[in-house]
Short mmCIF file of N, CA and C and ligand atoms in Angstrom, two decimals:
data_model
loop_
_atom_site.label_atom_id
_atom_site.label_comp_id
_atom_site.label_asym_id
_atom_site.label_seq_id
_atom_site.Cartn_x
_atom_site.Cartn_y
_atom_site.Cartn_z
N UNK A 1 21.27 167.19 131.46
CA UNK A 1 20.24 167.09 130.42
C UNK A 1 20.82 167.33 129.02
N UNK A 2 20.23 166.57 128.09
CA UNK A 2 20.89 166.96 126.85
C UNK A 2 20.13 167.84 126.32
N UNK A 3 20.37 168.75 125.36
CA UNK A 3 19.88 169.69 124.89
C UNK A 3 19.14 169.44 123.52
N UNK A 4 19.19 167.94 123.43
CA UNK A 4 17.68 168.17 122.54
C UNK A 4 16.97 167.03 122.87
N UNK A 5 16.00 166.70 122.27
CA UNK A 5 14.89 166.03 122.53
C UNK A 5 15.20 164.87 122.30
N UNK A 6 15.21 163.91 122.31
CA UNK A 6 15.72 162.29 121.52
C UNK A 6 15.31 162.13 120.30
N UNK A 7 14.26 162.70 119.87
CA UNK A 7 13.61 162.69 118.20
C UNK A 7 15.14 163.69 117.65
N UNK A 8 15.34 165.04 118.17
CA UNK A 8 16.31 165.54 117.58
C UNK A 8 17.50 165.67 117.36
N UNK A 9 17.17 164.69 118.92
CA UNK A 9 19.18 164.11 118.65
C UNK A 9 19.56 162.80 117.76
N UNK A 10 18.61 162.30 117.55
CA UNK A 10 17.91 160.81 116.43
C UNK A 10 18.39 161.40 115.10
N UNK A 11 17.48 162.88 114.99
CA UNK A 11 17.93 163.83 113.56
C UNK A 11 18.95 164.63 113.55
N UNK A 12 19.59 164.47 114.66
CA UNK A 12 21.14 165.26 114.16
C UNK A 12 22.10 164.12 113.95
N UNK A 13 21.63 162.83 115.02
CA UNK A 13 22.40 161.95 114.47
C UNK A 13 22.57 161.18 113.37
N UNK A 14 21.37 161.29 112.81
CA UNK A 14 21.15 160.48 111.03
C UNK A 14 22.12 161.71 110.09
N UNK A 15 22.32 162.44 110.70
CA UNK A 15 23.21 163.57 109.36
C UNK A 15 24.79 163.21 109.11
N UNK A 16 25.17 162.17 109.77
CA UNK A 16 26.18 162.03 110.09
C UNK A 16 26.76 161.82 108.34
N UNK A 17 27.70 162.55 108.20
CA UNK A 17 28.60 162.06 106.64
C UNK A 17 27.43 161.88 105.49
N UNK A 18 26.86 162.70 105.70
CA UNK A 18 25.62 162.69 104.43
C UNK A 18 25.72 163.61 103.86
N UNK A 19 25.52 163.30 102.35
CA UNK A 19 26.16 164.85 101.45
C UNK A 19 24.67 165.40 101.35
N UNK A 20 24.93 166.46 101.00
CA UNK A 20 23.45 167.22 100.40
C UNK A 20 22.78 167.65 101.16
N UNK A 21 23.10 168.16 102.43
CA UNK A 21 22.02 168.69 103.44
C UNK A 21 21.81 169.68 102.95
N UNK A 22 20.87 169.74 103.76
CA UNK A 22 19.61 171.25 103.48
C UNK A 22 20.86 172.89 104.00
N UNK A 23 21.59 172.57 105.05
CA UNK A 23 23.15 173.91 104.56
C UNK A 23 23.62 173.88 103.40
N UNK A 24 23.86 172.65 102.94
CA UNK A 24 24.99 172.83 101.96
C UNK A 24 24.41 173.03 100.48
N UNK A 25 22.85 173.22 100.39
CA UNK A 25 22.20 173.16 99.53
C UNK A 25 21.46 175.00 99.46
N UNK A 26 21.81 175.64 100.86
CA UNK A 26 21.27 177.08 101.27
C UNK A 26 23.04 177.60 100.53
N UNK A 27 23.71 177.09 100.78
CA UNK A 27 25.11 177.71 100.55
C UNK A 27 25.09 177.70 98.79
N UNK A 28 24.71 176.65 98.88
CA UNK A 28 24.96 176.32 97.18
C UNK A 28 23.71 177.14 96.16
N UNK A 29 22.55 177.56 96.94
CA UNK A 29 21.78 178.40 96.07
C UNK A 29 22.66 179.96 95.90
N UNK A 30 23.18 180.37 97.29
CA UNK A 30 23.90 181.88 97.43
C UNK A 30 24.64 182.00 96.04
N UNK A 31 25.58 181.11 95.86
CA UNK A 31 26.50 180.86 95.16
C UNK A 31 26.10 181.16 93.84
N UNK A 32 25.48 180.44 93.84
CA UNK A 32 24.69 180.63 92.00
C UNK A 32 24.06 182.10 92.02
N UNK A 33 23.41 182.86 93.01
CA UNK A 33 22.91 183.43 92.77
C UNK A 33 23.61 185.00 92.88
N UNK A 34 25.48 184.42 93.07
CA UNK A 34 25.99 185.44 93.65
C UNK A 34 26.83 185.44 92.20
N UNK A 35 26.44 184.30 91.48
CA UNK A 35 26.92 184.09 90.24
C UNK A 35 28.51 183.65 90.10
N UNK A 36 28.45 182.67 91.14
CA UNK A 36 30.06 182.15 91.17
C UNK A 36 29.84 180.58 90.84
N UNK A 37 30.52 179.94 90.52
CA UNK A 37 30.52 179.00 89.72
C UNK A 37 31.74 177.55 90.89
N UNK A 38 30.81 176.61 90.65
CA UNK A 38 31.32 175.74 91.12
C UNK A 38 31.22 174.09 91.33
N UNK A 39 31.67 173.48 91.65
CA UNK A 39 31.69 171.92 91.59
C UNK A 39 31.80 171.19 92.53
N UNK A 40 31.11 170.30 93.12
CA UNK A 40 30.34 169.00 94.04
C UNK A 40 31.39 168.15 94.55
N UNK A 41 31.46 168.07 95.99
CA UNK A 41 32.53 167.11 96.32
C UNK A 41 33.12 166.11 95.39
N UNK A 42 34.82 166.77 95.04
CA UNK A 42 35.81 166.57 94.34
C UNK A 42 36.18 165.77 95.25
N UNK A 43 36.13 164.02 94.52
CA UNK A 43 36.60 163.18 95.52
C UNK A 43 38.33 163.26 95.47
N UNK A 44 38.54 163.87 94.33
CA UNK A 44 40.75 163.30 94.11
C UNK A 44 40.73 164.60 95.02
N UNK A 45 40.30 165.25 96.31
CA UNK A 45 41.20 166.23 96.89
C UNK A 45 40.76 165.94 98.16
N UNK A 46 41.85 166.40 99.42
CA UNK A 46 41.82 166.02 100.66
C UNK A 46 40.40 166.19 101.12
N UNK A 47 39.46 165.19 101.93
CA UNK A 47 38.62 165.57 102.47
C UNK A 47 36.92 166.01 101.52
N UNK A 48 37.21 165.33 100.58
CA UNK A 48 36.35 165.25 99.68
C UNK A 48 35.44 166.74 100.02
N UNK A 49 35.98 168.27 99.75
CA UNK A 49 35.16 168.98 100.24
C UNK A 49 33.98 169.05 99.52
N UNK A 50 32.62 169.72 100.26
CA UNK A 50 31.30 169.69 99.73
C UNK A 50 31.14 170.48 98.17
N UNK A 51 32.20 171.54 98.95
CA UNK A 51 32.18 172.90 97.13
C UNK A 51 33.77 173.13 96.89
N UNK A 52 33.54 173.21 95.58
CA UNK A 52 35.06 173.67 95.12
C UNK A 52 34.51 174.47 93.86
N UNK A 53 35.66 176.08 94.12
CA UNK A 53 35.39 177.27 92.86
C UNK A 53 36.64 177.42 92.49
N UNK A 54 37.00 176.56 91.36
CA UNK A 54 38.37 176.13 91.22
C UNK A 54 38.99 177.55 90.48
N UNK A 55 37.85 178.86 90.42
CA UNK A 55 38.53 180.24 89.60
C UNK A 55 39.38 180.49 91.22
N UNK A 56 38.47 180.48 92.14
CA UNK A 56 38.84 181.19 92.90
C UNK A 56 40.10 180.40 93.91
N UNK A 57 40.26 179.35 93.47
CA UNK A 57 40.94 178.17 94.23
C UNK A 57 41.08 177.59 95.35
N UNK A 58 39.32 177.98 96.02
CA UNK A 58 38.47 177.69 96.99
C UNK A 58 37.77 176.50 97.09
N UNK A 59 38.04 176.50 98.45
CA UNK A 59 36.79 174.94 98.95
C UNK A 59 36.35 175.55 99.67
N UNK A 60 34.95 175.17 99.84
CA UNK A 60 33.89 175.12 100.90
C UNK A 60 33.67 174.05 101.54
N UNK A 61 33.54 173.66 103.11
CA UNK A 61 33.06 172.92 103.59
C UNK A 61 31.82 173.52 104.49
N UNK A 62 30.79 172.68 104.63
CA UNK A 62 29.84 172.77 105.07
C UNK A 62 29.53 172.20 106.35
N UNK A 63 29.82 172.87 107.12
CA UNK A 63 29.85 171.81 108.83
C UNK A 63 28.77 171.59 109.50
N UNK A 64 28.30 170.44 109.72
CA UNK A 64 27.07 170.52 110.82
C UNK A 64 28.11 170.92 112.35
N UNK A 65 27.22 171.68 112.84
CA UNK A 65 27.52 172.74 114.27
C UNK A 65 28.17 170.89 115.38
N UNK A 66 27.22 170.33 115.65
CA UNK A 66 27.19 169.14 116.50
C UNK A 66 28.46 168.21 115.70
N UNK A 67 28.66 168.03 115.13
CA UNK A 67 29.67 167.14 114.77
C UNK A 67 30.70 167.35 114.22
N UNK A 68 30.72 169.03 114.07
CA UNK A 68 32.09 169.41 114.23
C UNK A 68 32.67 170.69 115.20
N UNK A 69 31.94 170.14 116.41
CA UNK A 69 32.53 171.02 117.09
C UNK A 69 32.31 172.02 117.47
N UNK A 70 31.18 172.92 116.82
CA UNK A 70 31.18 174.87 116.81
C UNK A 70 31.16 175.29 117.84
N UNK A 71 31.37 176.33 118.56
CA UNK A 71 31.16 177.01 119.33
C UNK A 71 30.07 177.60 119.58
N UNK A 72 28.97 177.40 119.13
CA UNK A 72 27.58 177.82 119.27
C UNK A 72 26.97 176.89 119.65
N UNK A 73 25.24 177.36 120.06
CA UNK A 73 24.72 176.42 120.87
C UNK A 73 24.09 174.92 120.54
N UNK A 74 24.11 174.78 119.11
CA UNK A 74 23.90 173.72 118.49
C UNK A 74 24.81 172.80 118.62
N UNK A 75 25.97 173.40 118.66
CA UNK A 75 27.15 172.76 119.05
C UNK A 75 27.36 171.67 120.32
N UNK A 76 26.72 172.46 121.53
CA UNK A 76 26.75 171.85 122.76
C UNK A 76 26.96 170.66 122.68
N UNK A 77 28.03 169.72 123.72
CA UNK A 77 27.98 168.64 123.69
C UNK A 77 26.54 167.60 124.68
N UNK A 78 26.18 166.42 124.39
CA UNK A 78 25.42 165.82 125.29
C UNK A 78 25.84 165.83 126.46
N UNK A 79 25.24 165.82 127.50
CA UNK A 79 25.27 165.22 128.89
C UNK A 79 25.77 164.36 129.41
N UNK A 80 25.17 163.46 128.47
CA UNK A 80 25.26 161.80 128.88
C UNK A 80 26.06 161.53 128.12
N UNK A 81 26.65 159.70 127.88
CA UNK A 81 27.84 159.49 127.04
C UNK A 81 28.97 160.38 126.58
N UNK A 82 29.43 161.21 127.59
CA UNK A 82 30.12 162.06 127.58
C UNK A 82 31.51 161.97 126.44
N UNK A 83 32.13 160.61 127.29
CA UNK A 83 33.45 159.99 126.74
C UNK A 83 33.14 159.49 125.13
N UNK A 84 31.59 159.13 124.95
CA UNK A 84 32.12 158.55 124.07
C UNK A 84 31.59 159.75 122.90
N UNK A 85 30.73 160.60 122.93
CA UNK A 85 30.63 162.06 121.99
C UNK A 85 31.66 162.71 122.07
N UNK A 86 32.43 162.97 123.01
CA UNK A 86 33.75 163.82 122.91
C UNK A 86 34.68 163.11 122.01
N UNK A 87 34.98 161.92 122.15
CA UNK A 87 36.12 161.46 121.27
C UNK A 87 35.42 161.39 119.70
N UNK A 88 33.86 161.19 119.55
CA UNK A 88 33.58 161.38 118.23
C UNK A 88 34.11 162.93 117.52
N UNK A 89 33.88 163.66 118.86
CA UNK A 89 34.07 164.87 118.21
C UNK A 89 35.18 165.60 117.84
N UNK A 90 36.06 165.20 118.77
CA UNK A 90 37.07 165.36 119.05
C UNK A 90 37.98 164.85 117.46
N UNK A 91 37.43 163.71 117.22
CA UNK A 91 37.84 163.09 115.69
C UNK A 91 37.92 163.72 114.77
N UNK A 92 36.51 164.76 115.11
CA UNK A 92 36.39 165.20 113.23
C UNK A 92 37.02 166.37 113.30
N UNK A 93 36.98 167.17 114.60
CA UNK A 93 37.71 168.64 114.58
C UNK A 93 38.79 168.10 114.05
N UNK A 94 40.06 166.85 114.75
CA UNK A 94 41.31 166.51 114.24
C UNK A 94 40.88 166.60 112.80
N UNK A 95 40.68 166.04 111.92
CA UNK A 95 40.47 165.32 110.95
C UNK A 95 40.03 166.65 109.93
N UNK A 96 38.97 167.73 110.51
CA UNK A 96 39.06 168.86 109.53
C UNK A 96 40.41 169.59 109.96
N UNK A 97 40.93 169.83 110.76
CA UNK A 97 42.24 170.47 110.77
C UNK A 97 43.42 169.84 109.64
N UNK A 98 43.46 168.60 109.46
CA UNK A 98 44.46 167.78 109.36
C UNK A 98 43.91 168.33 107.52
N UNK A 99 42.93 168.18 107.31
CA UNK A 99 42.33 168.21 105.73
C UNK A 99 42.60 169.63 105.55
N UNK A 100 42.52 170.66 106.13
CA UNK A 100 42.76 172.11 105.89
C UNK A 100 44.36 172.14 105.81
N UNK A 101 44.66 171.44 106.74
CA UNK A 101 46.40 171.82 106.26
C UNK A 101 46.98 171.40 105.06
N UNK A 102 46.48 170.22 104.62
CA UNK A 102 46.85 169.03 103.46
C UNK A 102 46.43 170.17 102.11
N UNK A 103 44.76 170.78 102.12
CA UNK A 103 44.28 171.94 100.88
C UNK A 103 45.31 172.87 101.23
N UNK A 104 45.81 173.71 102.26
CA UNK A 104 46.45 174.79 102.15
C UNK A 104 47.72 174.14 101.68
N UNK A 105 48.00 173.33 101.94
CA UNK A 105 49.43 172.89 101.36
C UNK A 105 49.81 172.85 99.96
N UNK A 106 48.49 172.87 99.28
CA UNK A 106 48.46 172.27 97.77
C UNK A 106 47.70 173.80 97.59
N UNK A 107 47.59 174.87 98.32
CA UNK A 107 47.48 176.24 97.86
C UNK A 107 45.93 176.82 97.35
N UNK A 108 45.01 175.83 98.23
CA UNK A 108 44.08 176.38 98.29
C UNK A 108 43.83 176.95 98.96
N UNK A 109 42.52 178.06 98.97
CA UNK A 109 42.02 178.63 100.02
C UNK A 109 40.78 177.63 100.68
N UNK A 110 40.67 177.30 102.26
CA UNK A 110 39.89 176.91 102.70
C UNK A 110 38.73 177.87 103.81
N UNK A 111 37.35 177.29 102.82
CA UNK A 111 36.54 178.31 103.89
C UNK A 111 35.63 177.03 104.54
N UNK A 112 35.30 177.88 105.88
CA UNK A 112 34.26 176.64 106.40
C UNK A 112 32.66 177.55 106.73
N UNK A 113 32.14 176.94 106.19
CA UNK A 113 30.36 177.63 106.64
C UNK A 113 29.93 176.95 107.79
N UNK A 114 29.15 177.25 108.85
CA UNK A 114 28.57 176.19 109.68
C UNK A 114 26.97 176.64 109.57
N UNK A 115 26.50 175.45 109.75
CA UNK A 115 25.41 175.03 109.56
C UNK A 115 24.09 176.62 110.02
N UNK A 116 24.88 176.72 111.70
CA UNK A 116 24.21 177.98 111.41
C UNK A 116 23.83 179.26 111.18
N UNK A 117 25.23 179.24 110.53
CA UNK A 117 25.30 180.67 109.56
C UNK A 117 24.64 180.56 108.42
N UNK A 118 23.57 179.51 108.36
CA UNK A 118 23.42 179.40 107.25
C UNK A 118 21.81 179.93 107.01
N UNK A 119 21.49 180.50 108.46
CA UNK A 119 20.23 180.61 108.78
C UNK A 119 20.24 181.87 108.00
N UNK A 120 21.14 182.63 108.29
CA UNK A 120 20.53 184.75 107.64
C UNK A 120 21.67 184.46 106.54
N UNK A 121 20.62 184.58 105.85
CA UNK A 121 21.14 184.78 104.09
C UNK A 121 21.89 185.64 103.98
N UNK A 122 21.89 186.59 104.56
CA UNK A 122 22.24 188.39 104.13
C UNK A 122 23.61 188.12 104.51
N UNK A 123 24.22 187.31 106.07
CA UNK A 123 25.22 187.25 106.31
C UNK A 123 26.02 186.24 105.56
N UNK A 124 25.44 184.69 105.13
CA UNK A 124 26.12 184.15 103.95
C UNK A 124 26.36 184.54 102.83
N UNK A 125 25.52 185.52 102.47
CA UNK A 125 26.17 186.02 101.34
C UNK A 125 27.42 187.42 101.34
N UNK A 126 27.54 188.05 102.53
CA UNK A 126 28.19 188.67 102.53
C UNK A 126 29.41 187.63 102.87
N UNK A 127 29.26 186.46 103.57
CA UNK A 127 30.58 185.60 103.84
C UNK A 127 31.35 184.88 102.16
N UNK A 128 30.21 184.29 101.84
CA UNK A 128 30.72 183.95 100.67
C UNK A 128 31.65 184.77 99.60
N UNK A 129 31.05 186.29 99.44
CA UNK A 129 31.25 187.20 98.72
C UNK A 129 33.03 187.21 98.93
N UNK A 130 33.18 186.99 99.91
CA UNK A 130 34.61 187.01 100.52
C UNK A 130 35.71 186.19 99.39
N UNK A 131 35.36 185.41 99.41
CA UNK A 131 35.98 184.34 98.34
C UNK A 131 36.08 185.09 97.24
N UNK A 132 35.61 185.77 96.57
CA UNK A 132 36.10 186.57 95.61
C UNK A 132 37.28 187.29 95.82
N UNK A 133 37.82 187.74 97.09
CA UNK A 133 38.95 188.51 97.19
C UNK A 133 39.99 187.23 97.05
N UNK A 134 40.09 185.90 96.48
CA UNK A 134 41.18 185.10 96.93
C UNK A 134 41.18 185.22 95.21
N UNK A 135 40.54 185.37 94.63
CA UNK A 135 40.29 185.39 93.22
C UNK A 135 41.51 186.27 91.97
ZN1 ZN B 201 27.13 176.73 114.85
#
């Protein structure tokens, strides 16, 4: 059985490579309100990340749980079409690894939020807050 409904696997699947979700928009209020300062997928850098706090010489990426992989239960893979969701997924984990090595190479710090850490505020903002120590 897959673990969501077909309406919601319809709506996890329309999120696919879409900027501006409703995470990356919960991450991006913290931010302001944590009074750190920052700028909107910077296309000239690997992986066009979602946030960049160029004091702190940080990226943020913003992961949906399902399409990249998480280890939580949102994460779960489908049931069905096994072969062919695994190799989707399987893609982007490669593909954010490959982009984290390319930013660390060029001496950024890379952080990743997932989608549902994005639920308790109290803990994104204590995550975010973090980024200040790279500062
Ligand atoms: Zn997750």
């Amino acid at each position: 059985m897959d673990v969501f409904s077909p309406e919601k696997r319809s709506e996890v699947m329309s999120k696919i490579g879409s900027k501006n979700t409703k995470p990356e928009i919960l991450v991006r209020k913290v931010l302001h309100s944590l009074g750190m300062r920052f700028r909107l997928h910077r296309k000239d850098l690997a992986g066009t990340p979602d946030i960049v706090l160029p004091k702190y010489k940080t990226v943020v990426f913003v992961h949906g749980c399902f399409w990249h992989g998480h280890s939580c239960p949102k994460g779960q893979r489908p049931a069905t079409n096994v072969e062919f969701w695994n190799s989707k997924i399987e893609k982007n984990i490669k593909n954010d690894s490959r982009v984290g090595r390319v930013l660390r190479s060029k001496g950024w710090h890379v952080f990743t939020i997932w989608e549902c850490q994005t639920k308790d505020m109290d803990f994104l903002s204590k995550k975010l807050l973090r980024i200040k120590e790279n500062g």
